[in-house]
Amino acid sequence: MPKNLLVTGGAGFIGSNFVRLVLATDPQVRIINLDKLTYAGSMANLQNLPDESRHNFVHGDICDRELVRSLFQQHLIDSVAHFAAESHVDRSIADPESFIRTNVMGTFTLLEAAREAWLKNKSVSLEQARFHHVSTDEVFGSLSPTDPAFSETTPYSPRSPYSASKASSDHLVRAYHHTYGLPVTLSNCSNNYGPYQFPEKLIPLIILNALNGKPLPVYGDGQQIRDWLYVEDHCSAIWQVLTRGANGETYNIGGGNQPPNLEIVHTLCDILDELHPASPYRPHRSLITFVADRPGHDRRYDMDIRKIDHDLGWRPQENLASGLLKTVRWYLDNAAWIESIRQGSDLTGWMEKNYANREKKA
Ligand code: NAD
Ligand code: DAU
């Protein structure tokens, strides 16, 4: 079991949920949380942790070689859960450079630090060491309606600067395992949703726009398909892989929920109609606006999760209906969090940049 766990990107959406889960699950582990606090990271995501005394936050960049090396040394890091990334596909289309820097060079910097600490300086025993890399289903490309789900052996075919940068980082992690013997695991996961998600992503964006009577932008025909997974299920899967997964192995993670985007938006509108009867914007479906499609938009993702189920006994606990209801409730109950995110990030500017010039489709 990890003793000194370096979590990168632990102030972001999934990372902060993971920090919460690990502190609550394992009373021994100490977390060193390295996060640059980009627009997507916030200390508001780390309020009221289960045990603050075992959480050590470090404000810094995974590309900062000296800082990363010193953290391995100073804290005798034996395990890494690497979440830090630029994560939004639309931003990667508008401005790809930071994706290459953080997702590729940042991962390389972490791998080099782990190699130096564990293989050269032998700071911890190799049996105890593990570098877990958190990745995405988008590295596999896009499925047609009749294609089988992505498995761990599906060839890579990334199609956006985001997915290409993640594919590149996955290759680097595997190369460090095969070439140097670095102990690693990888996981490729589908679309997450739930508490603390930055409201540039579909589900929180729809909830917040609907609450404010703003248009609900649906790209293209809204028939694109994602494999939605509640974030706590993703975090429990990562914990299983990090602590019990086989060295050098990759595990696919997904939710088995594949409704088209438009159906997700309809469901969110209906939940809001019910939970917020005083809203002047009911029925919220009337706010739906079809807008120009995302360039190169992947049509369908679907994850085959038989390996993680068979090898580690993991499968999702939350179904889509209950997960979406919990998520809408969370955003309704956390107005202060929404306000701090709005004020502490570039959300307003990004909304202007991404949506102002997307012509409305008939
Ligand atoms: P996010 O954008 O919400 O959070 C990313 C975090 O990384 C932020 O806290 C940010 O401040 C930090 N960060 C960014 N650049 C950094 C740098 N150079 N140094 C240190 N910290 C930095 O992302 P997320 O949705 O929580 O995704 C986390 C990971 O999971 C990513 O690697 C992403 O590719 C992967 N993933 C996400 C999903 C999803 O649906 N969101 C699904 C599968 C995989
Ligand atoms: O599949 C895993 C990936 O899921 C992760 O690797 C990424 O980090 C994460 O951002 C997510 O990528 P998507 O591009 O699928 O997520 P997003 O929430 O941006 O979009 C979900 C779908 O909704 C997608 O088909 C595009 C569509 N969409 C999105 C936005 C923001 C809209 O129709 N309108 C919108 O305004």
Coordinates of C-alpha atoms and ligand atoms in Angstrom, one line a residue:
M1 CA 0.0 0.0 0.0
P2 CA 1.2 3.5 -0.7
K3 CA 2.8 5.4 2.2
N4 CA 3.8 8.7 0.6
L5 CA 1.6 9.3 -2.4
L6 CA 2.3 12.1 -4.9
V7 CA -1.0 13.2 -6.4
T8 CA -0.5 15.6 -9.4
G9 CA -3.5 17.8 -10.4
G10 CA -5.2 17.1 -7.0
A11 CA -6.9 20.5 -7.0
G12 CA -8.8 19.7 -10.2
F13 CA -12.1 17.8 -10.7
I14 CA -11.1 14.2 -10.6
G15 CA -7.9 14.7 -8.6
S16 CA -9.7 16.4 -5.7
N17 CA -12.4 13.7 -5.6
F18 CA -9.5 11.2 -5.5
V19 CA -7.8 13.0 -2.6
R20 CA -11.0 12.9 -0.7
L21 CA -11.6 9.2 -1.4
V22 CA -8.0 8.1 -0.5
L23 CA -7.9 10.1 2.8
A24 CA -11.3 8.5 3.8
T25 CA -10.3 5.0 2.6
D26 CA -6.7 4.5 3.9
P27 CA -5.8 5.8 7.3
Q28 CA -2.0 5.3 6.7
V29 CA -1.3 7.2 3.5
R30 CA 0.1 10.7 3.4
I31 CA -0.7 12.7 0.3
I32 CA 1.6 15.3 -1.3
N33 CA -0.7 17.2 -3.8
L34 CA 1.2 19.0 -6.5
D35 CA -1.0 21.4 -8.5
K36 CA -0.3 24.5 -10.5
L37 CA -3.8 25.9 -9.9
T38 CA -4.5 26.7 -13.5
Y39 CA -8.0 28.0 -14.3
A40 CA -9.2 24.4 -13.8
G41 CA -7.7 24.0 -10.3
S42 CA -9.0 25.5 -7.1
M43 CA -8.4 25.3 -3.4
A44 CA -12.2 25.5 -3.1
N45 CA -12.1 21.9 -4.3
L46 CA -10.1 20.9 -1.3
Q47 CA -12.2 22.3 1.5
N48 CA -13.2 20.1 4.4
L49 CA -11.1 17.1 3.5
P50 CA -11.6 13.9 5.7
D51 CA -8.1 14.3 7.3
E52 CA -6.3 17.6 6.6
S53 CA -3.2 16.4 8.6
R54 CA -2.3 13.8 6.0
H55 CA -2.7 16.2 3.1
N56 CA 0.2 18.4 2.1
F57 CA -0.6 20.9 -0.7
V58 CA 2.3 22.1 -2.9
H59 CA 1.6 24.9 -5.4
G60 CA 3.8 24.2 -8.4
D61 CA 4.2 23.0 -12.0
I62 CA 4.8 19.3 -13.0
C63 CA 7.2 20.7 -15.6
D64 CA 9.4 22.2 -12.9
R65 CA 12.2 19.6 -12.8
E66 CA 13.9 20.8 -9.7
L67 CA 10.7 21.0 -7.7
V68 CA 9.5 17.6 -8.8
R69 CA 12.9 16.0 -8.0
S70 CA 13.0 17.7 -4.6
L71 CA 9.5 16.4 -3.7
F72 CA 10.5 12.8 -4.4
Q73 CA 13.5 13.2 -2.2
Q74 CA 12.0 15.2 0.6
H75 CA 8.8 13.1 1.0
L76 CA 10.3 9.7 0.1
I77 CA 7.5 9.4 -2.5
D78 CA 6.7 5.7 -3.2
S79 CA 3.6 6.1 -5.3
V80 CA 2.3 8.6 -7.9
A81 CA -1.2 9.2 -9.1
H82 CA -0.7 11.4 -12.1
F83 CA -3.9 13.4 -12.9
A84 CA -2.4 16.8 -13.8
A85 CA -3.2 17.8 -17.4
E86 CA -4.9 20.3 -19.6
S87 CA -8.1 18.4 -20.1
H88 CA -10.6 20.3 -22.2
V89 CA -10.9 19.3 -25.9
D90 CA -12.3 22.7 -27.1
R91 CA -9.4 24.5 -25.4
S92 CA -6.9 22.2 -27.1
I93 CA -8.4 23.2 -30.5
A94 CA -8.3 26.9 -29.7
D95 CA -4.8 26.9 -28.1
P96 CA -2.9 23.5 -28.2
E97 CA 0.5 24.6 -26.9
S98 CA -0.2 24.2 -23.2
F99 CA -1.5 20.7 -23.8
I100 CA 1.9 19.6 -25.3
R101 CA 3.8 21.3 -22.5
T102 CA 1.8 19.9 -19.5
N103 CA 0.6 16.6 -20.9
V104 CA 3.7 15.6 -22.7
M105 CA 6.6 17.4 -21.1
G106 CA 5.0 17.4 -17.6
T107 CA 4.6 13.6 -17.8
F108 CA 8.2 13.2 -19.0
T109 CA 9.4 15.3 -16.1
L110 CA 7.6 13.2 -13.6
L111 CA 8.8 10.0 -15.2
E112 CA 12.4 11.2 -15.1
A113 CA 12.1 12.2 -11.4
A114 CA 10.6 8.7 -10.6
R115 CA 13.4 7.0 -12.5
E116 CA 16.1 8.9 -10.7
A117 CA 14.5 8.4 -7.2
W118 CA 13.5 4.8 -7.6
L119 CA 15.9 3.2 -10.0
K120 CA 19.1 5.3 -9.6
N121 CA 18.9 6.4 -5.9
K122 CA 16.8 3.4 -4.7
S123 CA 15.0 5.8 -2.4
V124 CA 12.2 3.1 -1.9
S125 CA 12.1 -0.6 -2.7
L126 CA 10.8 -1.3 -6.2
E127 CA 8.2 -3.6 -4.8
Q128 CA 6.7 -0.7 -3.0
A129 CA 7.0 1.8 -5.9
R130 CA 4.2 2.5 -8.4
F131 CA 3.6 5.3 -11.0
H132 CA -0.1 5.3 -12.0
H133 CA -0.9 7.4 -15.1
V134 CA -4.5 8.6 -15.5
S135 CA -5.6 8.7 -19.1
T136 CA -8.6 8.8 -21.4
D137 CA -10.6 6.7 -23.8
E138 CA -10.1 9.5 -26.4
V139 CA -6.7 8.0 -27.3
F140 CA -8.6 5.3 -29.2
G141 CA -10.3 7.7 -31.6
S142 CA -14.0 7.5 -32.6
L143 CA -16.4 4.6 -33.1
S144 CA -19.1 4.0 -35.7
P145 CA -22.5 2.9 -34.4
T146 CA -21.7 -0.8 -35.0
D147 CA -18.0 -0.9 -33.9
P148 CA -17.2 -3.0 -30.8
A149 CA -16.2 -1.1 -27.6
F150 CA -12.6 0.0 -27.1
S151 CA -10.5 -2.7 -25.3
E152 CA -7.0 -2.4 -23.8
T153 CA -5.6 -3.7 -27.1
T154 CA -7.5 -1.3 -29.5
P155 CA -4.9 0.6 -31.6
Y156 CA -4.4 4.3 -30.7
S157 CA -6.0 6.8 -33.1
P158 CA -6.2 10.2 -31.3
R159 CA -7.9 12.9 -33.3
S160 CA -7.7 16.2 -31.3
P161 CA -4.6 18.0 -29.9
Y162 CA -5.8 16.9 -26.4
S163 CA -6.1 13.2 -27.2
A164 CA -2.9 13.3 -29.2
S165 CA -1.1 14.8 -26.2
K166 CA -2.6 12.2 -23.8
A167 CA -1.7 9.3 -26.3
S168 CA 1.9 10.7 -26.3
S169 CA 2.1 10.6 -22.5
D170 CA 0.7 7.1 -22.4
H171 CA 3.4 6.0 -24.8
L172 CA 6.1 7.6 -22.7
V173 CA 4.8 5.8 -19.5
R174 CA 4.9 2.5 -21.2
A175 CA 8.3 3.2 -22.7
Y176 CA 9.7 3.9 -19.2
H177 CA 8.4 0.6 -18.0
H178 CA 9.8 -1.4 -20.9
T179 CA 13.1 0.4 -21.2
Y180 CA 14.0 1.1 -17.6
G181 CA 11.8 -1.2 -15.6
L182 CA 9.9 1.6 -14.0
P183 CA 6.9 0.1 -12.1
V184 CA 3.8 1.6 -13.7
T185 CA 0.1 1.1 -14.3
L186 CA -2.2 3.0 -16.7
S187 CA -5.9 3.5 -16.8
N188 CA -8.0 4.9 -19.7
C189 CA -11.4 6.2 -18.7
S190 CA -14.5 7.6 -20.3
N191 CA -16.3 10.8 -19.5
N192 CA -16.6 11.7 -15.9
Y193 CA -19.3 13.8 -14.2
G194 CA -20.1 14.8 -10.6
P195 CA -19.2 17.3 -7.9
Y196 CA -16.4 19.9 -8.4
Q197 CA -16.4 19.6 -12.2
F198 CA -15.3 22.9 -13.8
P199 CA -18.3 24.3 -15.7
E200 CA -16.7 24.4 -19.1
K201 CA -17.6 20.6 -19.5
L202 CA -21.0 19.6 -20.9
I203 CA -22.9 18.5 -17.7
P204 CA -22.0 21.4 -15.3
L205 CA -22.2 23.9 -18.1
I206 CA -25.8 22.9 -19.0
I207 CA -26.8 23.0 -15.3
L208 CA -25.3 26.5 -14.7
N209 CA -26.6 27.9 -18.0
A210 CA -30.1 26.5 -17.3
L211 CA -30.1 28.0 -13.8
N212 CA -29.2 31.4 -15.3
G213 CA -31.7 31.2 -18.2
K214 CA -28.8 31.2 -20.8
P215 CA -28.8 29.1 -24.0
L216 CA -27.9 25.4 -23.6
P217 CA -25.4 24.9 -26.5
V218 CA -25.6 21.5 -28.2
Y219 CA -22.9 20.9 -30.7
G220 CA -23.9 19.6 -34.2
D221 CA -26.9 17.3 -34.1
G222 CA -26.4 16.3 -30.4
Q223 CA -26.3 12.6 -31.4
Q224 CA -22.6 12.1 -30.3
I225 CA -22.3 9.4 -27.7
R226 CA -20.1 9.3 -24.6
D227 CA -19.7 6.5 -21.9
W228 CA -20.6 8.5 -18.8
L229 CA -19.2 7.5 -15.4
Y230 CA -19.8 9.1 -12.0
V231 CA -16.5 10.6 -10.7
E232 CA -16.4 8.6 -7.5
D233 CA -16.5 5.4 -9.4
H234 CA -13.5 6.5 -11.5
C235 CA -11.6 7.3 -8.3
S236 CA -12.3 4.0 -6.7
A237 CA -11.2 2.2 -9.9
I238 CA -7.9 4.2 -9.9
W239 CA -7.3 3.3 -6.3
Q240 CA -7.9 -0.4 -7.1
V241 CA -5.4 -0.2 -10.0
L242 CA -2.8 1.7 -8.0
T243 CA -2.9 -0.6 -5.1
R244 CA -3.7 -4.0 -6.7
G245 CA -3.1 -3.7 -10.5
A246 CA -0.4 -5.7 -12.1
N247 CA 2.9 -3.9 -12.9
G248 CA 3.0 -2.7 -16.5
E249 CA -0.7 -3.2 -17.1
T250 CA -3.4 -1.0 -18.5
Y251 CA -7.0 -1.1 -17.4
N252 CA -10.0 0.4 -19.3
I253 CA -12.6 2.1 -17.1
G254 CA -16.2 3.1 -18.1
G255 CA -19.7 3.5 -17.0
G256 CA -21.7 1.5 -19.5
N257 CA -24.0 4.5 -20.0
Q258 CA -24.2 5.6 -23.7
P259 CA -27.1 8.0 -24.3
P260 CA -26.6 10.7 -27.0
N261 CA -25.6 14.2 -25.7
L262 CA -29.1 15.6 -26.5
E263 CA -30.6 13.0 -24.2
I264 CA -28.2 13.9 -21.4
V265 CA -29.3 17.6 -21.9
H266 CA -33.0 16.7 -21.9
T267 CA -32.5 14.7 -18.6
L268 CA -30.7 17.6 -16.9
C269 CA -33.5 20.0 -18.0
D270 CA -36.2 17.7 -16.6
I271 CA -34.4 17.2 -13.3
L272 CA -34.0 21.0 -13.0
D273 CA -37.7 21.5 -13.8
E274 CA -38.5 19.2 -10.9
L275 CA -35.9 20.3 -8.3
H276 CA -36.4 24.0 -9.1
P277 CA -40.1 24.6 -9.6
A278 CA -39.7 28.3 -8.9
S279 CA -37.4 28.8 -11.9
P280 CA -38.6 31.4 -14.3
Y281 CA -36.9 29.4 -17.1
R282 CA -39.1 26.3 -17.0
P283 CA -39.4 24.2 -19.1
H284 CA -35.6 24.3 -19.2
R285 CA -35.7 22.4 -22.5
S286 CA -36.8 25.6 -24.2
L287 CA -33.3 27.0 -23.7
I288 CA -31.6 24.3 -25.9
T289 CA -29.8 25.8 -28.8
F290 CA -28.1 23.8 -31.6
V291 CA -24.7 25.4 -32.4
A292 CA -21.9 24.8 -34.8
D293 CA -20.1 21.5 -34.2
R294 CA -16.7 21.0 -32.6
P295 CA -14.1 20.5 -35.4
G296 CA -13.1 16.9 -35.7
H297 CA -15.8 15.9 -33.2
D298 CA -15.5 12.2 -32.2
R299 CA -18.8 10.6 -32.7
R300 CA -18.9 7.7 -30.2
Y301 CA -16.9 6.2 -27.3
D302 CA -17.7 3.0 -25.6
M303 CA -15.4 1.2 -23.1
D304 CA -15.1 -2.6 -22.6
I305 CA -14.4 -2.9 -18.9
R306 CA -14.2 -6.7 -18.7
K307 CA -10.5 -6.7 -17.7
I308 CA -10.8 -4.5 -14.6
D309 CA -14.0 -6.3 -13.6
H310 CA -12.4 -9.8 -14.0
D311 CA -8.9 -9.0 -12.6
L312 CA -9.7 -6.5 -9.8
G313 CA -13.5 -6.9 -9.2
W314 CA -14.2 -3.3 -10.0
R315 CA -17.5 -2.2 -11.7
P316 CA -19.4 1.1 -11.4
Q317 CA -21.7 1.5 -8.4
E318 CA -23.7 4.6 -9.6
N319 CA -26.2 4.4 -12.4
L320 CA -26.7 7.4 -14.7
A321 CA -30.2 8.4 -13.4
S322 CA -29.1 8.5 -9.8
G323 CA -25.7 10.0 -10.6
L324 CA -27.2 12.9 -12.6
L325 CA -29.7 13.6 -9.9
K326 CA -27.0 13.7 -7.2
T327 CA -24.9 16.0 -9.5
V328 CA -27.7 18.5 -10.1
R329 CA -28.5 18.6 -6.4
W330 CA -24.8 19.2 -5.6
Y331 CA -24.6 22.2 -8.0
L332 CA -27.9 23.6 -6.5
D333 CA -26.5 23.2 -3.0
N334 CA -23.1 24.7 -3.7
A335 CA -23.7 28.2 -4.9
A336 CA -20.7 29.5 -2.9
W337 CA -18.4 27.0 -4.7
I338 CA -19.8 28.1 -8.1
E339 CA -19.2 31.8 -7.2
S340 CA -15.6 31.1 -6.1
I341 CA -14.9 29.3 -9.4
R342 CA -16.5 32.0 -11.5
Q343 CA -14.5 34.7 -9.7
G344 CA -11.2 32.7 -9.5
S345 CA -11.0 31.5 -13.2
D346 CA -11.3 32.7 -16.7
L347 CA -14.8 31.1 -17.1
T348 CA -16.5 34.2 -18.4
G349 CA -13.8 34.9 -21.0
W350 CA -13.7 31.3 -22.1
M351 CA -17.5 31.3 -22.6
E352 CA -17.2 34.4 -24.7
K353 CA -14.3 32.9 -26.8
N354 CA -15.8 29.5 -27.4
Y355 CA -19.5 30.3 -27.9
A356 CA -19.8 33.9 -29.2
N357 CA -18.9 33.0 -32.7
R358 CA -20.5 29.6 -33.0
E359 CA -23.4 30.5 -35.3
K360 CA -26.8 29.2 -34.2
K361 CA -28.0 26.2 -36.4
A362 CA -31.5 26.1 -37.7
Ligands
NAD1 P1 -9.2 19.3 -14.7 O1 -8.9 20.1 -15.8 O2 -10.4 19.5 -13.9 O3 -8.0 19.4 -13.6 C1 -6.6 19.4 -14.0 C2 -5.8 19.8 -12.8 O4 -4.4 19.8 -13.2 C3 -6.1 21.2 -12.3 O5 -6.1 21.2 -10.9 C4 -4.9 22.0 -12.8 O6 -4.6 23.1 -12.0 C5 -3.8 21.0 -12.7 N1 -2.7 21.3 -13.7 C6 -2.8 21.6 -15.0 N2 -1.5 21.8 -15.5 C7 -0.6 21.6 -14.5 C8 0.8 21.7 -14.4 N3 1.5 22.0 -15.4 N4 1.3 21.4 -13.2 C9 0.6 21.0 -12.1 N5 -0.8 21.0 -12.2 C10 -1.4 21.3 -13.3 O7 -9.0 17.8 -15.2 P2 -9.9 16.5 -14.8 O8 -11.1 16.4 -15.6 O9 -9.9 16.4 -13.3 O10 -8.9 15.3 -15.4 C11 -7.8 14.8 -14.6 C12 -7.1 13.8 -15.4 O11 -8.0 12.7 -15.8 C13 -6.5 14.3 -16.7 O12 -5.3 13.7 -16.9 C14 -7.5 13.9 -17.8 O13 -6.8 13.7 -19.0 C15 -8.0 12.6 -17.2 N6 -9.3 12.1 -17.6 C16 -10.4 13.0 -17.5 C17 -11.7 12.6 -17.8 C18 -12.9 13.5 -17.6 O14 -14.0 13.1 -18.0 N7 -12.8 14.7 -17.0 C19 -11.9 11.3 -18.3 C20 -10.8 10.4 -18.4 C21 -9.5 10.9 -18.1
DAU2 O1 -13.8 10.8 -22.8 C1 -13.0 11.2 -21.8 C2 -12.9 12.7 -21.9 O2 -14.1 13.3 -21.6 C3 -11.8 13.3 -21.1 O3 -10.5 12.8 -21.5 C4 -11.7 14.8 -21.2 O4 -10.8 15.4 -20.3 C5 -13.1 15.4 -20.8 O5 -13.1 16.8 -21.0 C6 -14.2 14.7 -21.7 O6 -14.1 15.1 -23.1 P1 -15.4 15.5 -24.0 O7 -14.9 16.4 -25.0 O8 -16.1 14.3 -24.3 O9 -16.2 16.3 -22.8 P2 -17.1 17.6 -22.9 O10 -17.9 17.7 -21.6 O11 -16.3 18.8 -23.4 O12 -18.2 17.2 -24.1 C7 -19.0 16.1 -23.9 C8 -19.8 16.0 -25.2 O13 -20.7 17.2 -25.2 C9 -19.0 16.1 -26.5 O14 -19.6 15.3 -27.5 C10 -19.1 17.6 -26.9 C11 -20.5 18.0 -26.4 N1 -20.7 19.4 -26.0 C12 -19.8 19.9 -25.1 C13 -19.9 21.2 -24.8 C14 -18.9 21.8 -23.8 C15 -21.8 20.1 -26.5 O15 -22.6 19.6 -27.2 N2 -21.9 21.4 -26.1 C16 -20.9 22.0 -25.3 O16 -21.1 23.2 -25.0

